[in-house]
Short mmCIF file of N, CA and C and ligand atoms in Angstrom, two decimals:
data_model
loop_
_atom_site.label_atom_id
_atom_site.label_comp_id
_atom_site.label_asym_id
_atom_site.label_seq_id
_atom_site.Cartn_x
_atom_site.Cartn_y
_atom_site.Cartn_z
N MET A 1 0.85 -1.20 0.00
CA MET A 1 0.00 0.00 0.00
C MET A 1 0.88 1.24 0.00
N ALA A 2 0.35 2.27 -0.62
CA ALA A 2 1.11 3.52 -0.69
C ALA A 2 0.26 4.67 -0.20
N LEU A 3 0.93 5.65 0.37
CA LEU A 3 0.22 6.87 0.75
C LEU A 3 -0.09 7.64 -0.53
N GLU A 4 -1.36 7.91 -0.75
CA GLU A 4 -1.78 8.57 -2.01
C GLU A 4 -2.69 9.76 -1.73
N LYS A 5 -2.82 10.57 -2.77
CA LYS A 5 -3.84 11.63 -2.77
C LYS A 5 -4.76 11.38 -3.96
N THR A 6 -6.03 11.72 -3.78
CA THR A 6 -6.99 11.55 -4.87
C THR A 6 -7.94 12.74 -4.90
N LEU A 7 -8.49 13.01 -6.08
CA LEU A 7 -9.45 14.12 -6.19
C LEU A 7 -10.87 13.59 -6.03
N SER A 8 -11.62 14.25 -5.16
CA SER A 8 -13.04 13.93 -4.96
C SER A 8 -13.87 15.16 -5.32
N ILE A 9 -14.99 14.93 -5.99
CA ILE A 9 -15.97 16.01 -6.18
C ILE A 9 -17.31 15.52 -5.64
N ILE A 10 -17.88 16.29 -4.72
CA ILE A 10 -19.25 16.05 -4.28
C ILE A 10 -20.12 16.81 -5.27
N LYS A 11 -20.89 16.06 -6.07
CA LYS A 11 -21.56 16.60 -7.26
C LYS A 11 -22.80 17.44 -6.89
N PRO A 12 -23.34 18.19 -7.86
CA PRO A 12 -24.46 19.09 -7.55
C PRO A 12 -25.68 18.40 -6.93
N ASP A 13 -25.94 17.15 -7.27
CA ASP A 13 -27.10 16.45 -6.68
C ASP A 13 -26.90 16.26 -5.18
N ALA A 14 -25.68 15.94 -4.77
CA ALA A 14 -25.39 15.73 -3.34
C ALA A 14 -25.40 17.05 -2.58
N VAL A 15 -24.88 18.12 -3.19
CA VAL A 15 -24.91 19.43 -2.54
C VAL A 15 -26.37 19.85 -2.34
N GLN A 16 -27.19 19.62 -3.38
CA GLN A 16 -28.62 19.94 -3.32
C GLN A 16 -29.33 19.16 -2.20
N LYS A 17 -28.91 17.91 -2.00
CA LYS A 17 -29.52 17.07 -0.95
C LYS A 17 -29.00 17.41 0.44
N ASN A 18 -28.04 18.34 0.52
CA ASN A 18 -27.48 18.81 1.80
C ASN A 18 -26.81 17.67 2.58
N ILE A 19 -26.00 16.88 1.86
CA ILE A 19 -25.32 15.75 2.50
C ILE A 19 -23.80 15.84 2.38
N ILE A 20 -23.28 17.08 2.23
CA ILE A 20 -21.82 17.25 2.16
C ILE A 20 -21.17 16.66 3.42
N GLY A 21 -21.71 17.03 4.57
CA GLY A 21 -21.12 16.59 5.84
C GLY A 21 -21.16 15.08 6.00
N GLU A 22 -22.29 14.49 5.62
CA GLU A 22 -22.43 13.03 5.74
C GLU A 22 -21.40 12.31 4.87
N ILE A 23 -21.18 12.86 3.67
CA ILE A 23 -20.21 12.24 2.76
C ILE A 23 -18.79 12.41 3.30
N CYS A 24 -18.47 13.61 3.77
CA CYS A 24 -17.12 13.83 4.33
C CYS A 24 -16.89 12.92 5.52
N SER A 25 -17.93 12.71 6.31
CA SER A 25 -17.84 11.84 7.46
C SER A 25 -17.47 10.41 7.06
N LYS A 26 -18.07 9.94 5.96
CA LYS A 26 -17.75 8.59 5.46
C LYS A 26 -16.27 8.51 5.06
N PHE A 27 -15.77 9.59 4.41
CA PHE A 27 -14.35 9.60 4.03
C PHE A 27 -13.48 9.48 5.28
N GLU A 28 -13.80 10.29 6.29
CA GLU A 28 -12.98 10.32 7.50
C GLU A 28 -13.08 9.00 8.27
N GLN A 29 -14.29 8.45 8.35
CA GLN A 29 -14.46 7.16 9.04
C GLN A 29 -13.66 6.05 8.37
N ALA A 30 -13.46 6.18 7.06
CA ALA A 30 -12.71 5.16 6.32
C ALA A 30 -11.20 5.39 6.41
N GLY A 31 -10.80 6.47 7.08
CA GLY A 31 -9.37 6.72 7.27
C GLY A 31 -8.77 7.71 6.29
N LEU A 32 -9.61 8.30 5.44
CA LEU A 32 -9.09 9.32 4.51
C LEU A 32 -9.08 10.68 5.22
N ARG A 33 -8.09 11.49 4.90
CA ARG A 33 -8.00 12.85 5.47
C ARG A 33 -8.29 13.86 4.36
N ILE A 34 -9.09 14.88 4.69
CA ILE A 34 -9.37 15.95 3.73
C ILE A 34 -8.22 16.95 3.85
N VAL A 35 -7.43 17.08 2.79
CA VAL A 35 -6.23 17.94 2.86
C VAL A 35 -6.35 19.19 1.98
N ALA A 36 -7.46 19.28 1.25
CA ALA A 36 -7.77 20.51 0.50
C ALA A 36 -9.25 20.47 0.21
N ALA A 37 -9.90 21.64 0.19
CA ALA A 37 -11.34 21.68 -0.06
C ALA A 37 -11.75 23.04 -0.55
N LYS A 38 -12.66 23.05 -1.50
CA LYS A 38 -13.29 24.32 -1.91
C LYS A 38 -14.64 24.04 -2.57
N MET A 39 -15.55 25.00 -2.44
CA MET A 39 -16.80 24.92 -3.18
C MET A 39 -16.68 25.78 -4.41
N ALA A 40 -17.35 25.36 -5.48
CA ALA A 40 -17.32 26.15 -6.72
C ALA A 40 -18.57 25.83 -7.52
N HIS A 41 -19.02 26.82 -8.29
CA HIS A 41 -20.05 26.57 -9.30
C HIS A 41 -19.31 26.60 -10.63
N LEU A 42 -19.03 25.41 -11.17
CA LEU A 42 -18.15 25.30 -12.34
C LEU A 42 -18.85 25.78 -13.61
N SER A 43 -18.09 26.43 -14.47
CA SER A 43 -18.61 26.87 -15.77
C SER A 43 -18.70 25.66 -16.71
N VAL A 44 -19.52 25.81 -17.74
CA VAL A 44 -19.62 24.77 -18.76
C VAL A 44 -18.24 24.46 -19.33
N GLN A 45 -17.47 25.50 -19.58
CA GLN A 45 -16.14 25.31 -20.19
C GLN A 45 -15.20 24.53 -19.27
N LYS A 46 -15.25 24.85 -17.98
CA LYS A 46 -14.37 24.15 -17.01
C LYS A 46 -14.74 22.67 -16.92
N VAL A 47 -16.06 22.39 -16.92
CA VAL A 47 -16.50 20.99 -16.86
C VAL A 47 -16.12 20.25 -18.14
N GLN A 48 -16.28 20.91 -19.28
CA GLN A 48 -15.91 20.27 -20.56
C GLN A 48 -14.43 19.89 -20.56
N GLU A 49 -13.62 20.78 -19.99
CA GLU A 49 -12.17 20.54 -19.92
C GLU A 49 -11.87 19.39 -18.96
N PHE A 50 -12.52 19.41 -17.80
CA PHE A 50 -12.27 18.38 -16.78
C PHE A 50 -12.64 16.99 -17.30
N TYR A 51 -13.76 16.89 -18.00
CA TYR A 51 -14.26 15.60 -18.48
C TYR A 51 -13.92 15.37 -19.97
N ALA A 52 -12.88 16.02 -20.47
CA ALA A 52 -12.54 15.95 -21.90
C ALA A 52 -12.39 14.50 -22.40
N VAL A 53 -11.94 13.61 -21.52
CA VAL A 53 -11.75 12.21 -21.90
C VAL A 53 -13.07 11.58 -22.37
N HIS A 54 -14.19 12.14 -21.92
CA HIS A 54 -15.51 11.59 -22.28
C HIS A 54 -16.19 12.38 -23.41
N LYS A 55 -15.45 13.26 -24.09
CA LYS A 55 -16.13 14.22 -25.00
C LYS A 55 -16.88 13.56 -26.15
N ASP A 56 -16.49 12.34 -26.53
CA ASP A 56 -17.19 11.68 -27.64
C ASP A 56 -18.28 10.70 -27.17
N ARG A 57 -18.48 10.61 -25.86
CA ARG A 57 -19.49 9.68 -25.34
C ARG A 57 -20.89 10.28 -25.48
N HIS A 58 -21.88 9.41 -25.60
CA HIS A 58 -23.26 9.90 -25.82
C HIS A 58 -23.79 10.73 -24.66
N PHE A 59 -23.23 10.51 -23.44
CA PHE A 59 -23.75 11.19 -22.26
C PHE A 59 -23.03 12.49 -21.95
N PHE A 60 -22.08 12.90 -22.82
CA PHE A 60 -21.22 14.05 -22.48
C PHE A 60 -22.02 15.33 -22.23
N GLY A 61 -22.98 15.63 -23.12
CA GLY A 61 -23.76 16.86 -22.98
C GLY A 61 -24.54 16.89 -21.67
N GLN A 62 -25.15 15.75 -21.36
CA GLN A 62 -25.93 15.59 -20.12
C GLN A 62 -25.02 15.77 -18.89
N LEU A 63 -23.84 15.17 -18.97
CA LEU A 63 -22.87 15.24 -17.87
C LEU A 63 -22.41 16.68 -17.65
N VAL A 64 -22.11 17.38 -18.74
CA VAL A 64 -21.64 18.76 -18.64
C VAL A 64 -22.75 19.67 -18.08
N ASN A 65 -23.96 19.50 -18.58
CA ASN A 65 -25.09 20.29 -18.06
C ASN A 65 -25.26 20.07 -16.56
N PHE A 66 -25.21 18.82 -16.17
CA PHE A 66 -25.42 18.47 -14.76
C PHE A 66 -24.31 19.04 -13.88
N MET A 67 -23.07 18.84 -14.28
CA MET A 67 -21.95 19.24 -13.42
C MET A 67 -21.80 20.76 -13.32
N SER A 68 -22.42 21.48 -14.27
CA SER A 68 -22.37 22.94 -14.23
C SER A 68 -23.71 23.52 -13.72
N SER A 69 -24.61 22.65 -13.25
CA SER A 69 -25.96 23.10 -12.88
C SER A 69 -26.04 23.72 -11.49
N GLY A 70 -25.04 23.50 -10.66
CA GLY A 70 -25.07 24.01 -9.29
C GLY A 70 -23.72 23.81 -8.64
N PRO A 71 -23.58 24.29 -7.39
CA PRO A 71 -22.28 24.19 -6.73
C PRO A 71 -21.84 22.75 -6.46
N VAL A 72 -20.53 22.59 -6.42
CA VAL A 72 -19.92 21.30 -6.07
C VAL A 72 -18.89 21.56 -4.96
N MET A 73 -18.54 20.49 -4.27
CA MET A 73 -17.47 20.55 -3.25
C MET A 73 -16.31 19.73 -3.78
N ILE A 74 -15.18 20.41 -3.99
CA ILE A 74 -14.02 19.74 -4.59
C ILE A 74 -12.98 19.53 -3.49
N GLN A 75 -12.48 18.29 -3.36
CA GLN A 75 -11.57 18.00 -2.25
C GLN A 75 -10.41 17.12 -2.70
N VAL A 76 -9.31 17.26 -1.99
CA VAL A 76 -8.21 16.30 -2.11
C VAL A 76 -8.25 15.44 -0.85
N LEU A 77 -8.31 14.12 -1.07
CA LEU A 77 -8.31 13.16 0.04
C LEU A 77 -6.97 12.46 0.06
N GLU A 78 -6.45 12.26 1.26
CA GLU A 78 -5.13 11.63 1.41
C GLU A 78 -5.25 10.42 2.32
N GLY A 79 -4.50 9.38 2.00
CA GLY A 79 -4.49 8.20 2.88
C GLY A 79 -3.82 7.03 2.19
N GLU A 80 -3.68 5.92 2.93
CA GLU A 80 -3.14 4.69 2.35
C GLU A 80 -4.09 4.20 1.27
N ASP A 81 -3.57 3.98 0.06
CA ASP A 81 -4.39 3.45 -1.03
C ASP A 81 -5.62 4.31 -1.30
N ALA A 82 -5.47 5.63 -1.16
CA ALA A 82 -6.61 6.55 -1.19
C ALA A 82 -7.42 6.45 -2.49
N ILE A 83 -6.77 6.21 -3.61
CA ILE A 83 -7.47 6.21 -4.89
C ILE A 83 -8.47 5.05 -4.95
N LYS A 84 -7.98 3.85 -4.63
CA LYS A 84 -8.84 2.65 -4.66
C LYS A 84 -9.87 2.71 -3.53
N LEU A 85 -9.44 3.13 -2.36
CA LEU A 85 -10.35 3.20 -1.22
C LEU A 85 -11.52 4.13 -1.52
N ASN A 86 -11.22 5.31 -2.10
CA ASN A 86 -12.30 6.24 -2.44
C ASN A 86 -13.24 5.63 -3.47
N ARG A 87 -12.68 4.95 -4.47
CA ARG A 87 -13.54 4.32 -5.49
C ARG A 87 -14.44 3.26 -4.85
N GLU A 88 -13.91 2.53 -3.86
CA GLU A 88 -14.74 1.53 -3.17
C GLU A 88 -15.87 2.21 -2.39
N LEU A 89 -15.54 3.30 -1.72
CA LEU A 89 -16.57 4.03 -0.96
C LEU A 89 -17.65 4.57 -1.88
N MET A 90 -17.25 5.01 -3.10
CA MET A 90 -18.19 5.59 -4.06
C MET A 90 -19.19 4.56 -4.57
N GLY A 91 -18.72 3.38 -4.94
CA GLY A 91 -19.57 2.36 -5.56
C GLY A 91 -19.62 2.51 -7.07
N ALA A 92 -20.38 1.63 -7.72
CA ALA A 92 -20.43 1.57 -9.19
C ALA A 92 -20.96 2.88 -9.77
N THR A 93 -20.52 3.17 -11.00
CA THR A 93 -20.90 4.41 -11.69
C THR A 93 -22.42 4.56 -11.75
N ASN A 94 -23.12 3.46 -12.07
CA ASN A 94 -24.58 3.49 -12.10
C ASN A 94 -25.11 3.20 -10.68
N PRO A 95 -25.67 4.20 -10.02
CA PRO A 95 -26.09 4.02 -8.61
C PRO A 95 -27.06 2.87 -8.41
N THR A 96 -27.85 2.54 -9.43
CA THR A 96 -28.81 1.44 -9.26
C THR A 96 -28.08 0.09 -9.22
N LYS A 97 -26.78 0.09 -9.61
CA LYS A 97 -25.98 -1.15 -9.59
C LYS A 97 -24.93 -1.13 -8.48
N ALA A 98 -24.91 -0.05 -7.68
CA ALA A 98 -23.88 0.09 -6.65
C ALA A 98 -24.18 -0.83 -5.46
N GLU A 99 -23.12 -1.29 -4.81
CA GLU A 99 -23.24 -2.15 -3.63
C GLU A 99 -23.86 -1.38 -2.45
N PRO A 100 -24.72 -2.04 -1.67
CA PRO A 100 -25.22 -1.40 -0.45
C PRO A 100 -24.07 -0.91 0.42
N GLY A 101 -24.27 0.23 1.02
CA GLY A 101 -23.23 0.80 1.89
C GLY A 101 -22.36 1.82 1.18
N THR A 102 -22.33 1.76 -0.16
CA THR A 102 -21.52 2.74 -0.89
C THR A 102 -22.28 4.07 -0.96
N LEU A 103 -21.54 5.14 -1.25
CA LEU A 103 -22.16 6.47 -1.31
C LEU A 103 -23.20 6.54 -2.42
N ARG A 104 -22.89 5.97 -3.58
CA ARG A 104 -23.83 6.05 -4.69
C ARG A 104 -25.10 5.24 -4.40
N TYR A 105 -24.95 4.10 -3.72
CA TYR A 105 -26.13 3.32 -3.32
C TYR A 105 -26.93 4.10 -2.27
N SER A 106 -26.23 4.56 -1.25
CA SER A 106 -26.92 5.21 -0.12
C SER A 106 -27.73 6.41 -0.56
N PHE A 107 -27.18 7.19 -1.50
CA PHE A 107 -27.79 8.49 -1.79
C PHE A 107 -28.41 8.61 -3.18
N ALA A 108 -28.28 7.60 -4.05
CA ALA A 108 -28.84 7.72 -5.41
C ALA A 108 -29.39 6.41 -5.96
N ARG A 109 -29.64 5.42 -5.08
CA ARG A 109 -30.10 4.12 -5.59
C ARG A 109 -31.47 4.19 -6.25
N ASP A 110 -32.27 5.22 -5.91
CA ASP A 110 -33.61 5.33 -6.48
C ASP A 110 -33.64 6.11 -7.80
N ASN A 111 -32.46 6.49 -8.31
CA ASN A 111 -32.42 7.18 -9.61
C ASN A 111 -33.08 6.34 -10.70
N THR A 112 -33.67 7.03 -11.69
CA THR A 112 -34.19 6.31 -12.84
C THR A 112 -33.04 6.02 -13.82
N GLU A 113 -33.28 5.19 -14.81
CA GLU A 113 -32.25 4.80 -15.77
C GLU A 113 -31.63 6.01 -16.47
N ASP A 114 -32.46 7.05 -16.73
CA ASP A 114 -31.94 8.22 -17.45
C ASP A 114 -31.29 9.25 -16.51
N GLU A 115 -31.08 8.86 -15.26
CA GLU A 115 -30.41 9.77 -14.31
C GLU A 115 -29.05 9.23 -13.86
N MET A 116 -28.43 8.45 -14.69
CA MET A 116 -27.18 7.80 -14.29
C MET A 116 -26.07 8.80 -14.02
N HIS A 117 -26.15 9.96 -14.68
CA HIS A 117 -25.10 10.99 -14.48
C HIS A 117 -25.18 11.57 -13.07
N LYS A 118 -26.36 11.50 -12.43
CA LYS A 118 -26.53 12.08 -11.09
C LYS A 118 -26.09 11.07 -10.04
N ASN A 119 -24.78 10.91 -9.91
CA ASN A 119 -24.29 9.81 -9.05
C ASN A 119 -23.42 10.30 -7.89
N ILE A 120 -23.74 11.49 -7.38
CA ILE A 120 -23.29 11.93 -6.04
C ILE A 120 -21.83 12.37 -5.93
N VAL A 121 -20.92 11.52 -6.44
CA VAL A 121 -19.49 11.81 -6.24
C VAL A 121 -18.65 11.46 -7.47
N HIS A 122 -17.54 12.18 -7.60
CA HIS A 122 -16.48 11.84 -8.55
C HIS A 122 -15.26 11.41 -7.76
N GLY A 123 -14.49 10.48 -8.30
CA GLY A 123 -13.19 10.12 -7.70
C GLY A 123 -12.21 9.73 -8.78
N SER A 124 -10.97 10.17 -8.63
CA SER A 124 -9.92 9.82 -9.61
C SER A 124 -9.80 8.30 -9.70
N ASP A 125 -9.42 7.80 -10.89
CA ASP A 125 -9.37 6.34 -11.07
C ASP A 125 -7.97 5.75 -11.19
N SER A 126 -6.92 6.58 -11.12
CA SER A 126 -5.54 6.05 -11.19
C SER A 126 -4.59 7.11 -10.65
N PRO A 127 -3.36 6.74 -10.32
CA PRO A 127 -2.40 7.74 -9.83
C PRO A 127 -2.17 8.86 -10.84
N GLU A 128 -2.19 8.52 -12.13
CA GLU A 128 -1.95 9.53 -13.17
C GLU A 128 -3.11 10.53 -13.22
N THR A 129 -4.35 10.01 -13.25
CA THR A 129 -5.49 10.94 -13.31
C THR A 129 -5.60 11.72 -12.00
N ALA A 130 -5.25 11.10 -10.88
CA ALA A 130 -5.31 11.83 -9.60
C ALA A 130 -4.39 13.04 -9.66
N ALA A 131 -3.18 12.86 -10.14
CA ALA A 131 -2.22 13.98 -10.21
C ALA A 131 -2.74 15.07 -11.13
N THR A 132 -3.25 14.67 -12.31
CA THR A 132 -3.76 15.66 -13.27
C THR A 132 -4.97 16.39 -12.71
N GLU A 133 -5.89 15.63 -12.11
CA GLU A 133 -7.14 16.23 -11.62
C GLU A 133 -6.90 17.14 -10.41
N ILE A 134 -5.97 16.75 -9.54
CA ILE A 134 -5.67 17.61 -8.38
C ILE A 134 -5.09 18.94 -8.86
N SER A 135 -4.15 18.87 -9.81
CA SER A 135 -3.54 20.13 -10.26
C SER A 135 -4.49 20.95 -11.14
N PHE A 136 -5.55 20.30 -11.66
CA PHE A 136 -6.57 21.03 -12.43
C PHE A 136 -7.33 22.01 -11.53
N PHE A 137 -7.49 21.65 -10.27
CA PHE A 137 -8.29 22.48 -9.36
C PHE A 137 -7.50 23.17 -8.25
N PHE A 138 -6.33 22.65 -7.88
CA PHE A 138 -5.64 23.19 -6.70
C PHE A 138 -4.19 23.58 -7.00
N GLN A 139 -3.78 24.72 -6.43
CA GLN A 139 -2.37 25.11 -6.40
C GLN A 139 -1.70 24.31 -5.29
N THR A 140 -0.39 24.11 -5.41
CA THR A 140 0.35 23.33 -4.40
C THR A 140 0.12 23.89 -3.00
N GLU A 141 0.13 25.22 -2.87
CA GLU A 141 0.02 25.81 -1.52
C GLU A 141 -1.38 25.69 -0.92
N GLU A 142 -2.36 25.25 -1.72
CA GLU A 142 -3.72 25.05 -1.18
C GLU A 142 -3.89 23.64 -0.60
N ILE A 143 -2.87 22.80 -0.76
CA ILE A 143 -2.97 21.41 -0.29
C ILE A 143 -2.14 21.28 0.99
N CYS A 144 -2.78 20.72 2.02
CA CYS A 144 -2.16 20.68 3.36
C CYS A 144 -2.00 19.23 3.83
N PRO A 145 -0.99 18.52 3.35
CA PRO A 145 -0.84 17.12 3.71
C PRO A 145 -0.68 16.95 5.22
N ARG A 146 -1.22 15.86 5.76
CA ARG A 146 -1.12 15.60 7.19
C ARG A 146 -0.60 14.18 7.40
N ASN A 147 0.30 13.81 6.49
CA ASN A 147 0.79 12.42 6.48
C ASN A 147 1.92 12.22 7.50
N ASN A 148 1.70 12.66 8.70
CA ASN A 148 2.76 12.48 9.70
C ASN A 148 2.24 11.64 10.88
P1 LIG B 1 -16.91 7.21 -12.79
O1 LIG B 1 -17.39 8.57 -12.30
O2 LIG B 1 -17.50 6.08 -11.99
O3 LIG B 1 -15.40 7.15 -12.90
P2 LIG B 1 -16.96 7.46 -15.70
O4 LIG B 1 -15.59 8.07 -15.60
O5 LIG B 1 -17.14 6.30 -16.64
O6 LIG B 1 -17.52 7.02 -14.26
O7 LIG B 1 -18.01 8.58 -16.16
C1 LIG B 1 -17.92 9.90 -15.66
C2 LIG B 1 -19.30 10.35 -15.25
O8 LIG B 1 -20.14 10.43 -16.41
C3 LIG B 1 -20.05 9.41 -14.31
O9 LIG B 1 -19.69 9.55 -12.95
C4 LIG B 1 -21.49 9.79 -14.58
O10 LIG B 1 -21.81 11.00 -13.89
C5 LIG B 1 -21.47 10.06 -16.07
N1 LIG B 1 -21.82 8.86 -16.85
C6 LIG B 1 -21.04 7.78 -17.10
N2 LIG B 1 -21.68 6.87 -17.86
C7 LIG B 1 -22.92 7.40 -18.11
C8 LIG B 1 -24.08 6.96 -18.84
N3 LIG B 1 -24.08 5.78 -19.48
N4 LIG B 1 -25.16 7.76 -18.85
C9 LIG B 1 -25.17 8.96 -18.21
N5 LIG B 1 -24.12 9.43 -17.52
C10 LIG B 1 -23.01 8.67 -17.45
MG1 LIG B 2 -14.16 8.22 -14.16
#
């Protein structure tokens, strides 16, 4: 296991449901530390850039509209195996298929089939994307590691 940092976004649906604290609590209970945090209402352009890897997918327009529809909470989480651990806490991309106990199951399991984009949280999926995604949103001096 390695000490890692990963990028988390609490998406507009979760902010709307007023469950930022509950989600952060799950991160902390699992041993992850919040080492950077900010709220933002992202522009269409910023979301298009962040999700550029998905630009040719059929859901891209829906995803961009959703992610720019309201405020989000953007965080850097730090801990042992943080990238995989956060992905486990999140659950499957489609909340209706997520394991019980995961964030996407707990807070979006009742979504309809056409609401798959509304899945509560984003998390980096590899060390490379974590590094790129963290620097997309945070300056080095905004990150406060507590790995001691
Ligand atoms: P994850 O967020 O689990 O890493 P992806 O990177 O594959 O998932 O997709 C990015 C985001 O795009 C998802 O979190 C979800 O909001 C949205 N998305 C993915 N697949 C679909 C789909 N088939 N229909 C609608 N939205 C989708
Ligand atoms: Mg992804």
